[in-house]
Amino acid sequence: MDIVDELRAFVATAQTGSFSAAGEQLGLSNRLTSKYVAALEARLGTRLFQRTTRQVGLTPAGQDLLARAPSVLDDLDALLAEVSETRRGLTGTLRIAAPVTFGELYLAGMLARFAADHTALTLDLRLSDRHEDLAREGIDLAFRMGEPDLLSLKARRLGTFRSVAVASPAYLARHATPDTPETLAEHSCIVDTNRRQPRRWRFLKDGVERTAEIGGRLQVNSARAAAELAAGGHGIAYPPRFAVCAALESGTLVPVLRDFEGESGPLNAVYLEGRTLPRKVRALIDFAVADLRQADIL
């Protein structure tokens, strides 16, 4: 058997915790994945896993191997890819994770533009507002809002997103337009429960932070849905600007509190620490930087 296949099966099993999940990730059968791991154990003369009926756990030897094997495989993949891609262009599969609203409104289109230039590359986009475990899910690159919360992740900043308070013209015709963050308490506000502090909206003016403690009967875990509710005249929403660019341009929504800066944060491309960054991942990050600048959605 090929030691590279054996190492891939070992790493996938260690990261997912089972032969069946590893086989699914690698596109192999449960039986073949287990066979590759057994062959590697025979080659090395030591057990790498403690097997139970439900899962597998690493032995000390397995832990030592897992600390180094992923980077060895990544270096090998990078070497082979650079030799191959010089002639054929980018190949293989890129697994990408992103928040739902950002993925639906912008990233899916951006990936289509990227894919048009790399016809031998397969792109697998997975949308979730949960922060996926990149190693366990086999994710090559994730787009995330805010600072990375794990030391195991490296990040490249793509830009800064900013929230904007918006309402429909019909809503503002029925209610006094708020002129300070504090007056938001007098309005129906649409609560996006995906925010870290859904009922505390922060603004800046002249370098001074102002906080609005907001109320509202409508709660939703989607910036896009919050914006659509606001467009329907149901209250004031506070989504990221990328979620309402089209509505602001068409006049379906209008900004309120124009004299205040909305809350902001970084948009990052994140990937696992300690691995050689494959050329196709670097290419996608570079493309995203240029595409975001041209799109002007942040």
mmCIF file of C-alpha atoms in Angstrom:
data_model
loop_
_atom_site.group_PDB
_atom_site.id
_atom_site.type_symbol
_atom_site.label_atom_id
_atom_site.label_comp_id
_atom_site.label_asym_id
_atom_site.label_seq_id
_atom_site.Cartn_x
_atom_site.Cartn_y
_atom_site.Cartn_z
ATOM 1 C CA MET A 1 0.000 0.000 0.000
ATOM 2 C CA ASP A 2 1.012 3.622 -0.505
ATOM 3 C CA ILE A 3 2.230 5.251 2.713
ATOM 4 C CA VAL A 4 0.709 8.560 1.615
ATOM 5 C CA ASP A 5 -2.759 6.981 1.437
ATOM 6 C CA GLU A 6 -2.125 5.367 4.805
ATOM 7 C CA LEU A 7 -1.161 8.701 6.351
ATOM 8 C CA ARG A 8 -4.216 10.425 4.870
ATOM 9 C CA ALA A 9 -6.470 7.738 6.309
ATOM 10 C CA PHE A 10 -4.775 8.060 9.701
ATOM 11 C CA VAL A 11 -5.079 11.858 9.818
ATOM 12 C CA ALA A 12 -8.717 11.845 8.703
ATOM 13 C CA THR A 13 -9.593 9.179 11.289
ATOM 14 C CA ALA A 14 -7.792 11.060 14.056
ATOM 15 C CA GLN A 15 -9.518 14.324 13.165
ATOM 16 C CA THR A 16 -13.037 12.901 12.785
ATOM 17 C CA GLY A 17 -12.897 10.244 15.503
ATOM 18 C CA SER A 18 -14.192 7.354 13.391
ATOM 19 C CA PHE A 19 -13.330 5.285 10.342
ATOM 20 C CA SER A 20 -16.728 5.894 8.753
ATOM 21 C CA ALA A 21 -16.483 9.692 9.055
ATOM 22 C CA ALA A 22 -12.899 9.598 7.787
ATOM 23 C CA GLY A 23 -13.929 7.439 4.855
ATOM 24 C CA GLU A 24 -16.726 9.866 3.983
ATOM 25 C CA GLN A 25 -14.272 12.754 4.075
ATOM 26 C CA LEU A 26 -11.777 10.910 1.856
ATOM 27 C CA GLY A 27 -14.329 9.349 -0.479
ATOM 28 C CA LEU A 28 -13.401 5.828 0.683
ATOM 29 C CA SER A 29 -15.291 2.969 2.267
ATOM 30 C CA ASN A 30 -15.176 2.440 6.017
ATOM 31 C CA ARG A 31 -13.442 -0.896 5.427
ATOM 32 C CA LEU A 32 -10.719 0.522 3.159
ATOM 33 C CA THR A 33 -10.016 3.400 5.547
ATOM 34 C CA SER A 34 -9.582 0.937 8.419
ATOM 35 C CA LYS A 35 -7.367 -1.227 6.209
ATOM 36 C CA TYR A 36 -5.089 1.723 5.395
ATOM 37 C CA VAL A 37 -4.714 2.571 9.102
ATOM 38 C CA ALA A 38 -3.968 -1.073 9.977
ATOM 39 C CA ALA A 39 -1.314 -1.171 7.249
ATOM 40 C CA LEU A 40 0.314 1.967 8.649
ATOM 41 C CA GLU A 41 0.329 0.477 12.147
ATOM 42 C CA ALA A 42 1.979 -2.675 10.759
ATOM 43 C CA ARG A 43 4.523 -0.574 8.875
ATOM 44 C CA LEU A 44 5.417 1.354 12.039
ATOM 45 C CA GLY A 45 5.177 -1.600 14.376
ATOM 46 C CA THR A 46 2.945 0.182 16.875
ATOM 47 C CA ARG A 47 -0.725 0.850 17.547
ATOM 48 C CA LEU A 48 -1.906 4.345 16.665
ATOM 49 C CA PHE A 49 -5.496 4.037 17.919
ATOM 50 C CA GLN A 50 -7.344 2.505 20.827
ATOM 51 C CA ARG A 51 -10.496 1.120 19.244
ATOM 52 C CA THR A 52 -13.904 0.842 20.917
ATOM 53 C CA THR A 53 -17.286 -0.098 19.490
ATOM 54 C CA ARG A 54 -18.239 3.565 19.056
ATOM 55 C CA GLN A 55 -15.070 5.531 18.356
ATOM 56 C CA VAL A 56 -11.312 5.468 18.145
ATOM 57 C CA GLY A 57 -8.873 7.318 20.377
ATOM 58 C CA LEU A 58 -5.216 8.118 19.801
ATOM 59 C CA THR A 59 -2.458 6.247 21.579
ATOM 60 C CA PRO A 60 0.660 8.239 22.624
ATOM 61 C CA ALA A 61 2.332 7.112 19.387
ATOM 62 C CA GLY A 62 -0.731 8.263 17.449
ATOM 63 C CA GLN A 63 -0.631 11.662 19.145
ATOM 64 C CA ASP A 64 3.030 12.061 18.199
ATOM 65 C CA LEU A 65 2.302 11.171 14.584
ATOM 66 C CA LEU A 66 -0.741 13.473 14.372
ATOM 67 C CA ALA A 67 1.396 16.392 15.560
ATOM 68 C CA ARG A 68 3.511 16.131 12.399
ATOM 69 C CA ALA A 69 1.647 14.163 9.737
ATOM 70 C CA PRO A 70 -0.774 16.913 8.574
ATOM 71 C CA SER A 71 2.047 19.335 7.817
ATOM 72 C CA VAL A 72 3.968 16.593 5.966
ATOM 73 C CA LEU A 73 0.913 15.850 3.828
ATOM 74 C CA ASP A 74 0.282 19.558 3.231
ATOM 75 C CA ASP A 75 3.895 20.077 2.154
ATOM 76 C CA LEU A 76 3.618 17.128 -0.212
ATOM 77 C CA ASP A 77 0.306 18.394 -1.610
ATOM 78 C CA ALA A 78 1.758 21.870 -2.076
ATOM 79 C CA LEU A 79 4.823 20.493 -3.861
ATOM 80 C CA LEU A 80 2.794 18.287 -6.202
ATOM 81 C CA ALA A 81 0.217 21.007 -6.793
ATOM 82 C CA GLU A 82 2.811 23.605 -7.732
ATOM 83 C CA VAL A 83 4.448 21.223 -10.202
ATOM 84 C CA SER A 84 1.080 20.197 -11.639
ATOM 85 C CA GLU A 85 -0.612 23.592 -11.536
ATOM 86 C CA THR A 86 2.228 25.256 -13.383
ATOM 87 C CA ARG A 87 1.082 23.192 -16.338
ATOM 88 C CA ARG A 88 -2.626 22.605 -15.687
ATOM 89 C CA GLY A 89 -3.727 25.365 -13.343
ATOM 90 C CA LEU A 90 -5.437 24.892 -9.967
ATOM 91 C CA THR A 91 -6.913 21.439 -9.368
ATOM 92 C CA GLY A 92 -8.547 19.396 -6.642
ATOM 93 C CA THR A 93 -11.232 20.459 -4.168
ATOM 94 C CA LEU A 94 -11.489 23.529 -1.948
ATOM 95 C CA ARG A 95 -13.839 23.257 1.035
ATOM 96 C CA ILE A 96 -14.983 26.672 2.230
ATOM 97 C CA ALA A 97 -17.105 27.679 5.226
ATOM 98 C CA ALA A 98 -18.905 30.998 5.690
ATOM 99 C CA PRO A 99 -21.807 32.646 7.549
ATOM 100 C CA VAL A 100 -25.170 32.132 5.866
ATOM 101 C CA THR A 101 -26.065 35.727 4.929
ATOM 102 C CA PHE A 102 -22.565 36.648 3.739
ATOM 103 C CA GLY A 103 -22.367 33.411 1.797
ATOM 104 C CA GLU A 104 -25.726 33.801 0.101
ATOM 105 C CA LEU A 105 -25.497 37.500 -0.735
ATOM 106 C CA TYR A 106 -21.860 37.759 -1.776
ATOM 107 C CA LEU A 107 -19.591 34.749 -1.413
ATOM 108 C CA ALA A 108 -21.482 32.350 -3.705
ATOM 109 C CA GLY A 109 -21.182 34.854 -6.554
ATOM 110 C CA MET A 110 -17.536 35.542 -5.783
ATOM 111 C CA LEU A 111 -16.734 31.831 -5.877
ATOM 112 C CA ALA A 112 -18.500 31.526 -9.228
ATOM 113 C CA ARG A 113 -16.260 34.278 -10.578
ATOM 114 C CA PHE A 114 -13.182 32.556 -9.151
ATOM 115 C CA ALA A 115 -14.254 29.182 -10.551
ATOM 116 C CA ALA A 116 -14.655 30.634 -14.036
ATOM 117 C CA ASP A 117 -10.876 31.132 -14.168
ATOM 118 C CA HIS A 118 -10.060 27.703 -12.691
ATOM 119 C CA THR A 119 -12.127 25.111 -14.513
ATOM 120 C CA ALA A 120 -10.298 22.090 -13.031
ATOM 121 C CA LEU A 121 -11.008 23.170 -9.448
ATOM 122 C CA THR A 122 -14.020 21.964 -7.426
ATOM 123 C CA LEU A 123 -15.456 24.379 -4.834
ATOM 124 C CA ASP A 124 -17.481 23.058 -1.886
ATOM 125 C CA LEU A 125 -19.198 25.928 -0.028
ATOM 126 C CA ARG A 126 -20.737 25.148 3.375
ATOM 127 C CA LEU A 127 -22.899 27.840 4.951
ATOM 128 C CA SER A 128 -23.506 27.957 8.697
ATOM 129 C CA ASP A 129 -23.618 30.644 11.339
ATOM 130 C CA ARG A 130 -21.813 28.263 13.699
ATOM 131 C CA HIS A 131 -18.030 28.316 13.698
ATOM 132 C CA GLU A 132 -17.175 24.957 12.201
ATOM 133 C CA ASP A 133 -14.188 22.939 13.452
ATOM 134 C CA LEU A 134 -11.919 23.285 10.422
ATOM 135 C CA ALA A 135 -9.870 20.173 11.172
ATOM 136 C CA ARG A 136 -12.830 17.945 11.996
ATOM 137 C CA GLU A 137 -14.903 19.090 9.009
ATOM 138 C CA GLY A 138 -12.003 19.110 6.559
ATOM 139 C CA ILE A 139 -12.433 22.829 5.823
ATOM 140 C CA ASP A 140 -9.589 24.444 3.887
ATOM 141 C CA LEU A 141 -10.667 28.062 4.392
ATOM 142 C CA ALA A 142 -13.360 29.862 6.380
ATOM 143 C CA PHE A 143 -14.674 33.411 6.055
ATOM 144 C CA ARG A 144 -15.511 34.801 9.496
ATOM 145 C CA MET A 145 -16.761 38.021 10.999
ATOM 146 C CA GLY A 146 -14.839 39.241 14.049
ATOM 147 C CA GLU A 147 -11.541 38.295 15.625
ATOM 148 C CA PRO A 148 -10.502 34.611 15.498
ATOM 149 C CA ASP A 149 -11.311 32.966 18.815
ATOM 150 C CA LEU A 150 -8.880 30.033 18.554
ATOM 151 C CA LEU A 151 -5.083 30.124 18.760
ATOM 152 C CA SER A 152 -4.966 27.231 16.292
ATOM 153 C CA LEU A 153 -6.208 29.500 13.494
ATOM 154 C CA LYS A 154 -4.283 31.904 11.314
ATOM 155 C CA ALA A 155 -6.141 34.841 9.765
ATOM 156 C CA ARG A 156 -5.738 37.193 6.860
ATOM 157 C CA ARG A 157 -7.806 40.328 7.138
ATOM 158 C CA LEU A 158 -9.910 40.951 4.045
ATOM 159 C CA GLY A 159 -11.594 44.141 5.167
ATOM 160 C CA THR A 160 -13.802 45.724 7.794
ATOM 161 C CA PHE A 161 -17.556 45.236 7.913
ATOM 162 C CA ARG A 162 -19.772 47.901 9.462
ATOM 163 C CA SER A 163 -23.325 47.694 10.740
ATOM 164 C CA VAL A 164 -25.888 50.266 9.647
ATOM 165 C CA ALA A 165 -29.227 51.087 11.284
ATOM 166 C CA VAL A 166 -31.954 50.982 8.625
ATOM 167 C CA ALA A 167 -35.707 51.312 8.295
ATOM 168 C CA SER A 168 -38.242 51.519 5.501
ATOM 169 C CA PRO A 169 -39.599 54.889 4.354
ATOM 170 C CA ALA A 170 -43.081 53.658 5.348
ATOM 171 C CA TYR A 171 -41.977 52.939 8.917
ATOM 172 C CA LEU A 172 -40.303 56.332 9.257
ATOM 173 C CA ALA A 173 -43.431 58.023 7.894
ATOM 174 C CA ARG A 174 -45.374 56.545 10.813
ATOM 175 C CA HIS A 175 -42.775 57.178 13.511
ATOM 176 C CA ALA A 176 -40.382 59.954 14.431
ATOM 177 C CA THR A 177 -36.956 59.322 12.936
ATOM 178 C CA PRO A 178 -34.478 58.554 15.746
ATOM 179 C CA ASP A 179 -31.712 61.151 16.018
ATOM 180 C CA THR A 180 -29.589 59.538 18.763
ATOM 181 C CA PRO A 181 -28.890 55.904 19.709
ATOM 182 C CA GLU A 182 -30.739 56.443 22.978
ATOM 183 C CA THR A 183 -34.008 57.201 21.168
ATOM 184 C CA LEU A 184 -33.980 53.715 19.611
ATOM 185 C CA ALA A 185 -35.556 52.563 22.880
ATOM 186 C CA GLU A 186 -38.753 54.285 21.720
ATOM 187 C CA HIS A 187 -38.901 52.224 18.513
ATOM 188 C CA SER A 188 -39.693 48.708 17.405
ATOM 189 C CA CYS A 189 -36.290 47.178 16.714
ATOM 190 C CA ILE A 190 -35.654 43.865 15.014
ATOM 191 C CA VAL A 191 -33.286 41.716 17.056
ATOM 192 C CA ASP A 192 -30.674 39.659 15.225
ATOM 193 C CA THR A 193 -29.802 36.918 17.711
ATOM 194 C CA ASN A 194 -26.613 36.084 15.805
ATOM 195 C CA ARG A 195 -25.011 39.236 17.187
ATOM 196 C CA ARG A 196 -22.778 38.775 20.235
ATOM 197 C CA GLN A 197 -25.016 41.141 22.219
ATOM 198 C CA PRO A 198 -28.288 41.178 20.277
ATOM 199 C CA ARG A 199 -30.004 43.868 22.376
ATOM 200 C CA ARG A 200 -27.048 46.236 22.718
ATOM 201 C CA TRP A 201 -26.315 48.252 19.607
ATOM 202 C CA ARG A 202 -23.110 50.286 19.692
ATOM 203 C CA PHE A 203 -22.383 53.466 17.735
ATOM 204 C CA LEU A 204 -19.531 55.969 17.596
ATOM 205 C CA LYS A 205 -19.531 59.734 17.290
ATOM 206 C CA ASP A 206 -16.386 61.864 17.578
ATOM 207 C CA GLY A 207 -14.560 58.863 18.991
ATOM 208 C CA VAL A 208 -17.086 58.391 21.818
ATOM 209 C CA GLU A 209 -19.055 55.167 22.038
ATOM 210 C CA ARG A 210 -22.831 55.379 22.486
ATOM 211 C CA THR A 211 -24.834 52.272 23.376
ATOM 212 C CA ALA A 212 -28.498 51.674 22.679
ATOM 213 C CA GLU A 213 -30.415 49.176 24.788
ATOM 214 C CA ILE A 214 -33.062 48.104 22.324
ATOM 215 C CA GLY A 215 -36.332 46.260 22.617
ATOM 216 C CA GLY A 216 -38.447 44.498 20.052
ATOM 217 C CA ARG A 217 -40.866 41.632 19.696
ATOM 218 C CA LEU A 218 -39.348 40.333 16.453
ATOM 219 C CA GLN A 219 -36.205 38.222 16.834
ATOM 220 C CA VAL A 220 -34.446 36.295 14.086
ATOM 221 C CA ASN A 221 -31.047 34.608 13.726
ATOM 222 C CA SER A 222 -30.330 36.089 10.293
ATOM 223 C CA ALA A 223 -29.136 39.535 9.255
ATOM 224 C CA ARG A 224 -30.812 39.044 5.882
ATOM 225 C CA ALA A 225 -34.174 38.203 7.470
ATOM 226 C CA ALA A 226 -33.864 41.165 9.851
ATOM 227 C CA ALA A 227 -33.284 43.454 6.871
ATOM 228 C CA GLU A 228 -36.293 41.995 5.037
ATOM 229 C CA LEU A 229 -38.488 42.566 8.094
ATOM 230 C CA ALA A 230 -37.277 46.161 8.233
ATOM 231 C CA ALA A 231 -38.030 46.583 4.518
ATOM 232 C CA GLY A 232 -41.555 45.369 5.257
ATOM 233 C CA GLY A 233 -42.052 48.250 7.676
ATOM 234 C CA HIS A 234 -41.834 46.199 10.879
ATOM 235 C CA GLY A 235 -39.152 48.235 12.596
ATOM 236 C CA ILE A 236 -35.490 49.258 12.625
ATOM 237 C CA ALA A 237 -32.767 46.686 11.930
ATOM 238 C CA TYR A 238 -28.996 46.854 12.446
ATOM 239 C CA PRO A 239 -27.452 44.505 9.875
ATOM 240 C CA PRO A 240 -23.983 44.605 8.304
ATOM 241 C CA ARG A 241 -23.886 46.892 5.291
ATOM 242 C CA PHE A 242 -23.261 44.004 2.879
ATOM 243 C CA ALA A 243 -26.693 42.637 3.784
ATOM 244 C CA VAL A 244 -28.526 45.800 2.684
ATOM 245 C CA CYS A 245 -26.467 47.294 -0.153
ATOM 246 C CA ALA A 246 -29.114 46.582 -2.785
ATOM 247 C CA ALA A 247 -31.976 47.780 -0.568
ATOM 248 C CA LEU A 248 -30.164 51.035 0.243
ATOM 249 C CA GLU A 249 -29.446 51.636 -3.433
ATOM 250 C CA SER A 250 -33.065 51.032 -4.436
ATOM 251 C CA GLY A 251 -34.484 53.068 -1.548
ATOM 252 C CA THR A 252 -36.360 50.099 -0.072
ATOM 253 C CA LEU A 253 -34.400 50.829 3.102
ATOM 254 C CA VAL A 254 -32.882 54.102 4.262
ATOM 255 C CA PRO A 255 -30.185 54.619 6.874
ATOM 256 C CA VAL A 256 -31.049 56.245 10.186
ATOM 257 C CA LEU A 257 -28.634 57.818 12.691
ATOM 258 C CA ARG A 258 -26.559 59.130 9.795
ATOM 259 C CA ASP A 259 -24.404 61.231 12.150
ATOM 260 C CA PHE A 260 -23.157 58.104 13.941
ATOM 261 C CA GLU A 261 -20.744 55.398 12.838
ATOM 262 C CA GLY A 262 -22.076 51.878 13.120
ATOM 263 C CA GLU A 263 -20.368 49.060 14.985
ATOM 264 C CA SER A 264 -17.548 47.508 12.974
ATOM 265 C CA GLY A 265 -15.316 44.447 12.971
ATOM 266 C CA PRO A 266 -12.866 42.543 10.805
ATOM 267 C CA LEU A 267 -13.766 40.174 7.996
ATOM 268 C CA ASN A 268 -11.105 37.467 7.976
ATOM 269 C CA ALA A 269 -10.124 34.475 5.922
ATOM 270 C CA VAL A 270 -9.006 31.880 8.472
ATOM 271 C CA TYR A 271 -7.190 28.576 8.136
ATOM 272 C CA LEU A 272 -5.392 26.131 10.400
ATOM 273 C CA GLU A 273 -2.137 27.167 12.051
ATOM 274 C CA GLY A 274 1.025 25.240 11.371
ATOM 275 C CA ARG A 275 0.315 24.065 7.845
ATOM 276 C CA THR A 276 1.787 25.064 4.535
ATOM 277 C CA LEU A 277 -0.881 27.089 2.786
ATOM 278 C CA PRO A 278 -1.782 25.350 -0.487
ATOM 279 C CA ARG A 279 -1.449 27.423 -3.618
ATOM 280 C CA LYS A 280 -5.163 27.159 -4.411
ATOM 281 C CA VAL A 281 -6.060 28.552 -0.967
ATOM 282 C CA ARG A 282 -3.617 31.436 -1.407
ATOM 283 C CA ALA A 283 -5.091 32.106 -4.834
ATOM 284 C CA LEU A 284 -8.649 32.236 -3.457
ATOM 285 C CA ILE A 285 -7.660 34.596 -0.644
ATOM 286 C CA ASP A 286 -5.885 36.940 -3.067
ATOM 287 C CA PHE A 287 -8.902 36.851 -5.369
ATOM 288 C CA ALA A 288 -11.253 37.632 -2.468
ATOM 289 C CA VAL A 289 -9.197 40.680 -1.462
ATOM 290 C CA ALA A 290 -9.401 42.138 -4.975
ATOM 291 C CA ASP A 291 -13.044 41.164 -5.505
ATOM 292 C CA LEU A 292 -14.204 42.673 -2.214
ATOM 293 C CA ARG A 293 -12.442 45.926 -3.044
ATOM 294 C CA GLN A 294 -14.242 46.107 -6.394
ATOM 295 C CA ALA A 295 -17.610 45.047 -4.949
ATOM 296 C CA ASP A 296 -17.563 47.824 -2.337
ATOM 297 C CA ILE A 297 -19.976 46.035 0.006
ATOM 298 C CA LEU A 298 -18.179 46.530 3.312
#
